[in-house]
Coordinates of C-alpha atoms in Angstrom, one line a residue:
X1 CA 28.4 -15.2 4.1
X2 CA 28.0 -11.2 4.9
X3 CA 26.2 -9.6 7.0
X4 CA 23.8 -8.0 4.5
X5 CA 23.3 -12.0 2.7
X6 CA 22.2 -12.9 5.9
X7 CA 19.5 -10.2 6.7
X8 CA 18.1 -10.3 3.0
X9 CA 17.7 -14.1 3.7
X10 CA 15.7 -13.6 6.5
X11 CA 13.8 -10.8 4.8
X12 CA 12.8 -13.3 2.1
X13 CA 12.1 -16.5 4.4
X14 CA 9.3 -13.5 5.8
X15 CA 7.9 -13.0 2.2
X16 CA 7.3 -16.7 1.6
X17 CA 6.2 -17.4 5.3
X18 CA 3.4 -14.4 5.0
X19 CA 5.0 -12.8 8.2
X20 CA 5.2 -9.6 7.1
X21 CA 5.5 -7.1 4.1
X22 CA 8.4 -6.2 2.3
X23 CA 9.0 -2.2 3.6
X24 CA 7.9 -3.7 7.7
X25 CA 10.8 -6.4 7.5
X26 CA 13.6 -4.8 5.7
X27 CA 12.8 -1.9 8.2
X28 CA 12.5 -3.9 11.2
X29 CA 15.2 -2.4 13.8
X30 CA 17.3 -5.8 14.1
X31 CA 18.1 -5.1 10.3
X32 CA 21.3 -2.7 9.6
X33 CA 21.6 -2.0 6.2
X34 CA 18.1 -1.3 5.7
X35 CA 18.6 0.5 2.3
X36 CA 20.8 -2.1 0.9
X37 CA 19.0 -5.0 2.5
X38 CA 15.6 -3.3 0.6
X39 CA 17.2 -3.2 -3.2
X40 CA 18.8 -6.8 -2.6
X41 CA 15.3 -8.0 -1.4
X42 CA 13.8 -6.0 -4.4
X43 CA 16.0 -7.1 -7.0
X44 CA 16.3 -10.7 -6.2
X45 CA 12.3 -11.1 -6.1
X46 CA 12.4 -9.0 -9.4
X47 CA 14.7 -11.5 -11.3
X48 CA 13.2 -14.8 -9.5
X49 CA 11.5 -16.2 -12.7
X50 CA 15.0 -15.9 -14.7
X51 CA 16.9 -17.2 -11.5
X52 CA 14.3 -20.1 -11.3
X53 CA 15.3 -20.9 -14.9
X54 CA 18.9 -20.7 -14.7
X55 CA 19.1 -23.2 -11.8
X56 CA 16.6 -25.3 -13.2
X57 CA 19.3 -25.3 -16.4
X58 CA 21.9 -26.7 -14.3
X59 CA 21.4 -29.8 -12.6
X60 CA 24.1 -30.1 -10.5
X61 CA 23.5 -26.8 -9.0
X62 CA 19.7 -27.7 -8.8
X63 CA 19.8 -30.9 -6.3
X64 CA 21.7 -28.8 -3.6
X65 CA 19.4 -26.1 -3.8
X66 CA 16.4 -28.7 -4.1
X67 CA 17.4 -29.7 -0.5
X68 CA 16.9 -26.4 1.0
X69 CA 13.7 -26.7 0.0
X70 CA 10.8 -26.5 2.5
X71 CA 8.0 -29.2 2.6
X72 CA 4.9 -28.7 1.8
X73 CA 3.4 -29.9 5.3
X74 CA 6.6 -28.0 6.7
X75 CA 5.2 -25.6 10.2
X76 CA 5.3 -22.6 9.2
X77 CA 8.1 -21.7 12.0
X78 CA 11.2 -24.4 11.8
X79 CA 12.5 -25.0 15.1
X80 CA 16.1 -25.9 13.8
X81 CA 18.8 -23.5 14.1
X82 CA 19.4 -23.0 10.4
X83 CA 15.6 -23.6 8.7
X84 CA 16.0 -24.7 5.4
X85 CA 13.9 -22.0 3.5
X86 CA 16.5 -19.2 5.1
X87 CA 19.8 -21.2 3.1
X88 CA 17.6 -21.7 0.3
X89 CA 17.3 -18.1 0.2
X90 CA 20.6 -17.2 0.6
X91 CA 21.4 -19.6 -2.7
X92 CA 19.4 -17.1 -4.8
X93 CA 20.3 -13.9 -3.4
X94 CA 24.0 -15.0 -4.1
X95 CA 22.3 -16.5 -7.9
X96 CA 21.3 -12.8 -8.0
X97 CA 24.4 -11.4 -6.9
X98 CA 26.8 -12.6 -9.2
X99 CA 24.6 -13.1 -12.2
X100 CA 22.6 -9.5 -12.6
X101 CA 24.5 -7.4 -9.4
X102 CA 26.0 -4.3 -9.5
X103 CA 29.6 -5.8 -9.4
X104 CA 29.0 -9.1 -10.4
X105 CA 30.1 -11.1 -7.3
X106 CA 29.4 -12.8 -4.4
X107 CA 30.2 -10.9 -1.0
X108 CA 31.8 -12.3 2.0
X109 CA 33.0 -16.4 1.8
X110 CA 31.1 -19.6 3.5
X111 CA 29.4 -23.5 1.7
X112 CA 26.6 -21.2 -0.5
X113 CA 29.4 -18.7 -2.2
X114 CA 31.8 -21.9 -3.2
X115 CA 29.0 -24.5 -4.2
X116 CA 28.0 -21.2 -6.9
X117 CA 30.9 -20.4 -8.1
X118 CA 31.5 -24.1 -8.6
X119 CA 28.9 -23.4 -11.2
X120 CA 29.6 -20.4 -12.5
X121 CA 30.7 -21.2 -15.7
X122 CA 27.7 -23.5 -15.9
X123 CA 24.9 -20.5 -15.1
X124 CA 26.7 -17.7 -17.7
X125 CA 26.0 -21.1 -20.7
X126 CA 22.7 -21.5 -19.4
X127 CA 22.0 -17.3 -19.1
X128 CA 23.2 -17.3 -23.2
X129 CA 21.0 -20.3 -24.0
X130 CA 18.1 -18.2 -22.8
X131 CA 19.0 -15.5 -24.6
X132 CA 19.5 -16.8 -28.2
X133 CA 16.4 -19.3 -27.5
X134 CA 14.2 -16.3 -26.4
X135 CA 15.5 -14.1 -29.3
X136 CA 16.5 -10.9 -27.2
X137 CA 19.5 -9.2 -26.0
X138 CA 19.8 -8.4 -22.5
X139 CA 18.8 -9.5 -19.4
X140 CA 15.6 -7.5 -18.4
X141 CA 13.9 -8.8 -21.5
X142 CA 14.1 -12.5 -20.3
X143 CA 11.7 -11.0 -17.4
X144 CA 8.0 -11.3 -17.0
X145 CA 6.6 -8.0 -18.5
X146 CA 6.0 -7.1 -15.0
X147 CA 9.1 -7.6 -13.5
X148 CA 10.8 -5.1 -15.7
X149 CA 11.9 -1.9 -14.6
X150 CA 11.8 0.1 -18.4
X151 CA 11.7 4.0 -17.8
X152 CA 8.1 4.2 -19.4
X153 CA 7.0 2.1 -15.8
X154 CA 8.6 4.2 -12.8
X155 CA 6.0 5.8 -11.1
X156 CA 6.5 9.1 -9.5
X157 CA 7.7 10.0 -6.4
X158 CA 5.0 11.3 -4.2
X159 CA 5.2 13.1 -0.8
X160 CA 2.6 14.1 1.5
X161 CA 3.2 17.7 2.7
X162 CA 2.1 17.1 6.6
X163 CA 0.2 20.4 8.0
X164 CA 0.8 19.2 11.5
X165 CA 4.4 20.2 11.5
X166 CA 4.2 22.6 7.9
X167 CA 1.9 25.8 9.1
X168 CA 3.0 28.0 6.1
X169 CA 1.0 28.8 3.3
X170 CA 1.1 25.9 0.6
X171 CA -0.7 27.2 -2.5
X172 CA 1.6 27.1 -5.4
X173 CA 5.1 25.5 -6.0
X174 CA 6.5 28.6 -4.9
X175 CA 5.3 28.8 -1.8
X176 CA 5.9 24.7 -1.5
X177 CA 9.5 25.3 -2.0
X178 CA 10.1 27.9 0.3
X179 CA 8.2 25.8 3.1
X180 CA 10.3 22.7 2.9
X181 CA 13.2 24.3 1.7
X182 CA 13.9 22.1 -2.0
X183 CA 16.7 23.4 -3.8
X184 CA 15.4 25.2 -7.4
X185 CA 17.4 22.0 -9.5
X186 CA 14.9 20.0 -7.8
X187 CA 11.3 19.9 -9.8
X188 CA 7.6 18.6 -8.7
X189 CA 4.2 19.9 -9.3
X190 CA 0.9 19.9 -7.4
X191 CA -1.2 16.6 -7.6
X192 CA -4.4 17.5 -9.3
X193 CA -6.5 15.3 -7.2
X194 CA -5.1 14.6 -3.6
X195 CA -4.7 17.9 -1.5
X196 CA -1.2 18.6 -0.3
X197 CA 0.4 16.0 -2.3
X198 CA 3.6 17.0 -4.8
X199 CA 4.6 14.7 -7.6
X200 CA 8.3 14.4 -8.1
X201 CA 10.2 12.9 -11.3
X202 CA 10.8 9.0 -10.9
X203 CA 13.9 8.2 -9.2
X204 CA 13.9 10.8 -7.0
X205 CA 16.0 10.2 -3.8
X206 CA 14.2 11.8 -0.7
X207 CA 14.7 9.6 1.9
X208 CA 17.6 11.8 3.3
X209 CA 16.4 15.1 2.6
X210 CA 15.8 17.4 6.0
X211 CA 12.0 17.8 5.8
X212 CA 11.5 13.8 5.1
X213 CA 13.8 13.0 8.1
X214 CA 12.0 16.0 10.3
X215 CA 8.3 14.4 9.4
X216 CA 7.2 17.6 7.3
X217 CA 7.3 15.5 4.1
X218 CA 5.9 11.8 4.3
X219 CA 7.0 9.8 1.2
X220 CA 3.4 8.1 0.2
X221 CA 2.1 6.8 -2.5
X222 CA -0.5 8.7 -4.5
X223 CA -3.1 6.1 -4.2
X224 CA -2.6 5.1 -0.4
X225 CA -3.5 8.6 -0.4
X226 CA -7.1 8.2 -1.5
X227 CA -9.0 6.4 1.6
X228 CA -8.1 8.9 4.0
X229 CA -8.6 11.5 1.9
X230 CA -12.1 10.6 0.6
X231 CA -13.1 9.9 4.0
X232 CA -11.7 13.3 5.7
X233 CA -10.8 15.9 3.5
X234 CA -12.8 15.5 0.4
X235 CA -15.9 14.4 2.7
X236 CA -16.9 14.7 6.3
X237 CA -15.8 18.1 6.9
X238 CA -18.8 18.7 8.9
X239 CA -18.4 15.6 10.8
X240 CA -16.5 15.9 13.8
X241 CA -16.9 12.9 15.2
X242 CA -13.8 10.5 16.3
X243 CA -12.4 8.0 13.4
X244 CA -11.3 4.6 13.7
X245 CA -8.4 3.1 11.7
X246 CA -9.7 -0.9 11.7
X247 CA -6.2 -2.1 10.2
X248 CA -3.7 0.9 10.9
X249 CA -0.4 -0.4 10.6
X250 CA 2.1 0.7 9.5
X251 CA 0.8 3.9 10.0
X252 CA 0.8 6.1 6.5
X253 CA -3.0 6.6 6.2
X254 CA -3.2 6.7 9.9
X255 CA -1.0 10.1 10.0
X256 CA -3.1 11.3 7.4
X257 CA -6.4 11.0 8.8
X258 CA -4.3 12.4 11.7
X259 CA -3.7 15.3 9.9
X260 CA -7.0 16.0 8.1
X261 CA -9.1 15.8 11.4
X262 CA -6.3 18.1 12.8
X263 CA -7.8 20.6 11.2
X264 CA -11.4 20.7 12.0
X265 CA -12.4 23.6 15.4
X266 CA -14.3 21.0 17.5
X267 CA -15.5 21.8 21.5
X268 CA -14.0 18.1 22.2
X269 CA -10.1 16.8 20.9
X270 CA -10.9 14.3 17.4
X271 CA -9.1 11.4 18.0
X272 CA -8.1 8.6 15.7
X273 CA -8.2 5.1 17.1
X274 CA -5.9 2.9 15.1
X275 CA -5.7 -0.9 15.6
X276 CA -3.5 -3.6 14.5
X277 CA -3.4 -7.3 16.6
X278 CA 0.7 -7.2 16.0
X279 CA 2.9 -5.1 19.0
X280 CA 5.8 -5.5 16.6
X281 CA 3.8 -3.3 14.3
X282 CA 2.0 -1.5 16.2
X283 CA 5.5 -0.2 17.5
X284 CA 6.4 0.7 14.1
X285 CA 2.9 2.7 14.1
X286 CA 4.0 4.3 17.3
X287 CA 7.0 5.6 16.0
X288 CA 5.8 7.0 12.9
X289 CA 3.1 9.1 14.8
X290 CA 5.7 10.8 17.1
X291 CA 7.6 11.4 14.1
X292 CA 4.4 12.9 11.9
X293 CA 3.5 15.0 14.8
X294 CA 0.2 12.5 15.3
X295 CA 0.7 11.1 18.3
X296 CA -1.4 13.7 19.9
X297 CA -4.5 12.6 18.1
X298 CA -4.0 8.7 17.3
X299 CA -4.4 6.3 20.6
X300 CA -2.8 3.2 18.6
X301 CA -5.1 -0.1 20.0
X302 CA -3.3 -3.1 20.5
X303 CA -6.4 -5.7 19.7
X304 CA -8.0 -6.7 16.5
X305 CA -10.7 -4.9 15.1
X306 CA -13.1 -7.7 14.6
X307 CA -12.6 -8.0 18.8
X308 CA -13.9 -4.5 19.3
X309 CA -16.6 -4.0 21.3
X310 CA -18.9 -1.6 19.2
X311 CA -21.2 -0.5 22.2
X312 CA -17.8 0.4 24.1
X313 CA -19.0 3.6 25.7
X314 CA -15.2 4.8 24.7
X315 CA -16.0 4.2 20.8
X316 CA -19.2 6.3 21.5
X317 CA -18.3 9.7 19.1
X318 CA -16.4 6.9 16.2
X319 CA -18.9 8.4 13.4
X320 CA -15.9 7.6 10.4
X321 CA -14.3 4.2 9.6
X322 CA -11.2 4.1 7.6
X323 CA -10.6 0.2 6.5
X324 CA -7.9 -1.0 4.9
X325 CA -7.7 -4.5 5.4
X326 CA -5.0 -7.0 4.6
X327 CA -5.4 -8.1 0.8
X328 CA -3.1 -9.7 -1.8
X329 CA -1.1 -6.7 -3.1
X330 CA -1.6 -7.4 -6.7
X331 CA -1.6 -3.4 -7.5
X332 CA 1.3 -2.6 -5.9
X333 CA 3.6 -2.1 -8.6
X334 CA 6.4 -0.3 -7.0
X335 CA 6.9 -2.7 -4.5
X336 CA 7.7 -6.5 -5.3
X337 CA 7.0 -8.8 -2.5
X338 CA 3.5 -9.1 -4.4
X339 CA 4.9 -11.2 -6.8
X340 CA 5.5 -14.1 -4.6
X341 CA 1.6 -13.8 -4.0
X342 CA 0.7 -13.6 -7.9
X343 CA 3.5 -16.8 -8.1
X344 CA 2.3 -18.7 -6.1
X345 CA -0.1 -17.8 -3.3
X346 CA 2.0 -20.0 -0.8
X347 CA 4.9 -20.6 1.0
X348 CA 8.8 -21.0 -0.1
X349 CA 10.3 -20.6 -3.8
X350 CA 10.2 -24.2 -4.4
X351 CA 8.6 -25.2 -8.2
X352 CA 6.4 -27.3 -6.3
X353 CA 5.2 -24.6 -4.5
X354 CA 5.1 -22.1 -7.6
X355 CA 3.3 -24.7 -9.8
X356 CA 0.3 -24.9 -7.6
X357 CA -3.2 -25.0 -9.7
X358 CA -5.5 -22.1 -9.9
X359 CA -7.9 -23.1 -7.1
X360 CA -5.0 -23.0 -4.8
X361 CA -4.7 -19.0 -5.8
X362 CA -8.6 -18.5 -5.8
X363 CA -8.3 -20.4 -2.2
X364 CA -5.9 -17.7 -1.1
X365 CA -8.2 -14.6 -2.5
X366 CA -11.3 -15.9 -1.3
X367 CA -9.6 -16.4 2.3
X368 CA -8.9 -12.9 1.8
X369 CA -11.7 -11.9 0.6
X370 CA -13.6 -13.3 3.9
X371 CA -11.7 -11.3 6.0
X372 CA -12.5 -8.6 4.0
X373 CA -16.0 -8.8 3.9
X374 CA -16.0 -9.9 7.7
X375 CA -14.4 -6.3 8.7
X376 CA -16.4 -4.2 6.4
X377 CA -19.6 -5.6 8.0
X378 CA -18.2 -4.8 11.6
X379 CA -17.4 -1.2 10.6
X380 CA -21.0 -1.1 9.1
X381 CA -22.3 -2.6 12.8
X382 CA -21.2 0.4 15.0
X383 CA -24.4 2.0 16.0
X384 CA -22.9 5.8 15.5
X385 CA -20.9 5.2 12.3
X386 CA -22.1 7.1 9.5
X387 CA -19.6 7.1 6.8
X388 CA -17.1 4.3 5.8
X389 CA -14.2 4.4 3.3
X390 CA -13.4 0.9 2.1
X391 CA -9.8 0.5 0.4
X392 CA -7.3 -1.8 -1.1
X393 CA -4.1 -2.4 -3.2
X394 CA -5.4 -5.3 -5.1
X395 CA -6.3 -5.5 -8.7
X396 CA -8.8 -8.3 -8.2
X397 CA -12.6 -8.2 -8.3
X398 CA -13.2 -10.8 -5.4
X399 CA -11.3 -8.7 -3.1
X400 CA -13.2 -5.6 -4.1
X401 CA -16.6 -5.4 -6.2
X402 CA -17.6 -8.8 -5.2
X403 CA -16.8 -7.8 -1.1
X404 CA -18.6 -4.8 -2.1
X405 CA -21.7 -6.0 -3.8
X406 CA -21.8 -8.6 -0.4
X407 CA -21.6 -5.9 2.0
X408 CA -24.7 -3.6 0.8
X409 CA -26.1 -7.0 0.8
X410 CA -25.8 -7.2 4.0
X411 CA -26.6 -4.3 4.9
X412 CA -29.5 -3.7 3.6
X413 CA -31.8 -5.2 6.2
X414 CA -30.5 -2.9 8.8
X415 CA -32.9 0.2 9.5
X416 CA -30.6 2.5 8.0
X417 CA -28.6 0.7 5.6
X418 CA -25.2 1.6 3.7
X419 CA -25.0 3.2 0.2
X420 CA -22.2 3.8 -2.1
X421 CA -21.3 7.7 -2.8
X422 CA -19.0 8.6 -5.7
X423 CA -15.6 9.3 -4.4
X424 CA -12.8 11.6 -6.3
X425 CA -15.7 12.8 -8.6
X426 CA -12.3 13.7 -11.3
X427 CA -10.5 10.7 -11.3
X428 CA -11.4 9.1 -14.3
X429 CA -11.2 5.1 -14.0
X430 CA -13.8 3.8 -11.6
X431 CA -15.0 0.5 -10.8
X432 CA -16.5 -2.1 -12.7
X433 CA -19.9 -4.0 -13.5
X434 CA -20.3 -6.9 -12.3
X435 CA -23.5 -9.0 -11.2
X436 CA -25.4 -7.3 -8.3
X437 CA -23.5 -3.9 -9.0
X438 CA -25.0 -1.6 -11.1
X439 CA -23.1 0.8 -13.6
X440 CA -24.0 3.8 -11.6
X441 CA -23.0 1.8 -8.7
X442 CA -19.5 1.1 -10.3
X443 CA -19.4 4.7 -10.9
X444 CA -19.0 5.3 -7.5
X445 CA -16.0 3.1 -6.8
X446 CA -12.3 4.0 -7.5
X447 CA -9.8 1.9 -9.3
X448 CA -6.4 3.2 -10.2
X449 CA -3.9 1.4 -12.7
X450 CA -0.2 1.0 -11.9
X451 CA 0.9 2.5 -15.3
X452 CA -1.4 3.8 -17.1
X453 CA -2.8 6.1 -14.1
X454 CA 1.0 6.4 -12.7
X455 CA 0.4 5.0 -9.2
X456 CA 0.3 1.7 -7.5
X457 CA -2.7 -0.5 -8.1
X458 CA -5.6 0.0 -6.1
X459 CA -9.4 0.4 -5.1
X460 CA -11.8 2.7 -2.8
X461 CA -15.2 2.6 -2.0
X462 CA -17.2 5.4 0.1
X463 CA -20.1 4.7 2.2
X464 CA -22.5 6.5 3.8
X465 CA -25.7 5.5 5.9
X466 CA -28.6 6.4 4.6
X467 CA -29.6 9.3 6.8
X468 CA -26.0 11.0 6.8
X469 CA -26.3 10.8 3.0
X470 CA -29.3 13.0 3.3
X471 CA -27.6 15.4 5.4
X472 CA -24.9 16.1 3.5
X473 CA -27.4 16.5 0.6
X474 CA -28.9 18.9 2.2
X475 CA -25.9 20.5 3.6
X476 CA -24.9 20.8 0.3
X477 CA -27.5 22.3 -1.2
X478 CA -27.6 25.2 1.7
X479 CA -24.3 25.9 0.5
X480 CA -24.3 26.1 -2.7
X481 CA -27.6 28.3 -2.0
X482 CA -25.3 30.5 -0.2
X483 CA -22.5 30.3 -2.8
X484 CA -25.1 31.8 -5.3
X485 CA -26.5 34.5 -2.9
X486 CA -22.9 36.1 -2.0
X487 CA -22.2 35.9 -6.2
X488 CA -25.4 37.7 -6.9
X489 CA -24.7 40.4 -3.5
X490 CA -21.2 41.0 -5.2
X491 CA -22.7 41.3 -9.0
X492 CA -25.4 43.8 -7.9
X493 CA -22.4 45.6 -5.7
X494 CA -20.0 45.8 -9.0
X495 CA -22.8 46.6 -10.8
X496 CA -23.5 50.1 -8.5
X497 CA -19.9 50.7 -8.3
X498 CA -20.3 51.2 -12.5
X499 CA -20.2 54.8 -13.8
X500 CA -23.4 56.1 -15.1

């Protein structure tokens, strides 16, 4: 089997053994093809349902991939030399291969190739059955509506312009281009919501252009955008205290909270203080600072955040947390490891596994929604905090009103308690109603839809103590009392200027 079989086998044995997301495996350094190894992990999790039916069509085919199968009281690490998950793998990225591939075959030789293209024949029947059954045409219409990849559903490209290496003016397009040198037959336009973000056509291949691989540019999602930006650069830019990342790997919001609180003039150095409980990805963090310029401000903490001493004297200027916890990645339509999770909420591609009952999924949300809750609560409990932006990339309500509803709960004993503030005043889908949130509440909250809103799936929620929220009321009003005074100076200035 090749080379590039074997890595997107061990990718996928990683999906379906939760140790790790999609982008933070296939870009793990033991992996060599990254690029290739992504779009062969991508597409084979993208056809799964159809593969699943195919084999499932051909018996013969079905009992030796059947015996690949992992147990259901399997440990979640196999201590053989070959687990039986990884093979199984391998049987449908080869299923993939020579089914929907580019070329239509299977690369390289070994047992898996021969025992599928002893069925060959057998899968291209099944593949037309489908099709006359199902009453369609091609291929991509025998996928789940969201598995398909129609042109209507590619998302933009987005990039993150990063002012700690680009110091030029960055107003217009114009002055875009020039900065990061695009060529003129490349097009994008400002993001009307997100500060220093450019929209690029769908499709748009960045990854090797000189100001992505220098760190100028940082490919990002639009949404992933909105936690650090709420929290930084649309708020808090009288607040110059330090900033915690609770759950910082791999590092994207991280280098922009970097670069937001790079900008402040402060008598002390703002630092960031990102955490994550894995070195392996806290590595990965490590890099990506040195390569946005960051690593100057972000000390990366190898501990977990609920561990963190809040009365640590070193914590003593944290007045910002940014938490993004771990979630089920329902939103996250341009990436597809999240489909294993809406499958099946467990381990291995087995139909025993896939078939599981709803209260084995709601099992799996409200673990996560624990967690959630937990680390909201502990950024609430520092005693100097005063402003927390709550994020993630999950479409479901238990995982964000509900954790939010529990959290002011909880927090409203305390003797200044939290309270929601609208974030992104102009984006127009917020959160919704739900019991013990009311609409004005909701109001607050941000939800953004992976097509209609064309970016990934997700959720933010801005807090502020009581007291700051007074301050910045106040702050506000001074300057928008000083706002009118300088218009009226410069009226009553024009107005002498006039000829009599």
């Amino acid at each position: 089997m090749s080379t590039l079989y074997a890595e997107a086998a061990g990718v996928l044995e990683g999906l379906f053994r939760h140790s790790g997301g999609l982008k933070s495996l296939t870009y793990a350094d033991k992996i060599k093809s990254k690029r290739n190894c992504f779009a062969l992990v991508c597409q084979t999790l993208r056809y799964k349902p159809l593969l699943d039916q195919l084999v499932a069509a051909v018996p013969e085919l079905s009992k030796v991939v059947k015996k690949t199968a992992p147990k259901k009281d399997a440990p979640k690490k196999d201590t053989g030399n070959k687990p039986s998950s990884l093979q199984m793998a391998l049987y449908y990225i080869a299923i993939y291969d020579l089914m929907f591939g580019k070329d239509k075959k299977i690369q390289g030789g070994g047992f898996v190739k021969k025992t599928v293209l002893s069925h060959h024949n057998a899968l291209k029947q099944a593949l037309v059955r489908l099709k006359v059954k199902a009453k369609v045409a091609t291929d991509e219409e025998l996928l789940p509506e969201e598995n398909r990849m129609s042109e209507s559903q590619r998302l933009p490209r987005y990039a993150r312009i990063n002012t700690l290496k680009v110091t030029e003016p960055i107003h217009d397009v114009a002055a875009v281009r020039a900065a990061l040198r695009l060529p003129d037959d490349v097009s994008f336009e400002l993001d009307a919501h997100v500060r220093d973000l450019i929209v690029f056509p769908p499709g748009t291949e960045l990854h090797t252009h000189e100001s992505v691989v220098s760190g100028r540019l940082i490919l990002q999602d639009k949404a992933s955008c909105f936690s650090a930006f709420v929290l930084q650069g649309e708020r808090g830019s009288d607040d110059l205290g330090d900033v915690i990342d609770a759950c910082a790997a791999p590092g994207n919001k991280t280098s922009h909270a970097a670069m937001l609180v790079a900008r402040k003039t402060s008598t002390r150095p703002i630092k960031v203080f990102a955490f994550d409980r894995s070195a392996t990805r806290l590595d990965l963090l490590k890099r990506r600072m040195k390569g946005a310029g960051a690593d100057g401000v972000v000390e990366a903490c190898l501990q977990s955040f609920l561990d963190v001493d809040v009365h640590d004297p070193k914590y003593a200027h944290v007045t910002s947390i940014l938490l993004d916890p771990s979630c089920s990645g329902s939103g996250m339509s341009n990436r597809l490891d999240h489909l294993l999770e809406l499958a099946s909420m467990k381990q291995g591609f087995e139909d025993e596994y896939e078939a599981s009952d709803a209260s084995d999924v709601q099992a799996r949300l409200q673990s996560l929604a624990d967690f959630q809750l937990e680390a909201l609560r502990k950024a609430f409990s520092f005693p100097h905090v005063q402003r927390v932006a709550y994020s993630t990339c999950s479409i479901f309500e238990k995982e964000n009103e509900e954790v939010v509803v529990a959290a002011l709960r909880a927090s409203e004993a305390a003797q200044t308690p939290f309270h929601l503030v609208k974030a992104l005043p102009t984006w127009p889908r917020r959160g919704v109603v739900i019991p013990g949130l009311s609409h004005d509440q909701a109001d607050c909250l941000v939800r953004a839809n992976g097509l209609e809103d064309g970016t990934n799936g997700f959720f933010v929620a801005y807090f502020e103590r009581s007291g700051a929220k007074r301050k910045r009321e106040k702050t506000e009003a001074q300057k928008e009392r000083k706002k009118r005074k300088r218009k009226a100076c410069q009226e009553r200035k024009t107005a002498g200027n006039q000829p009599q």
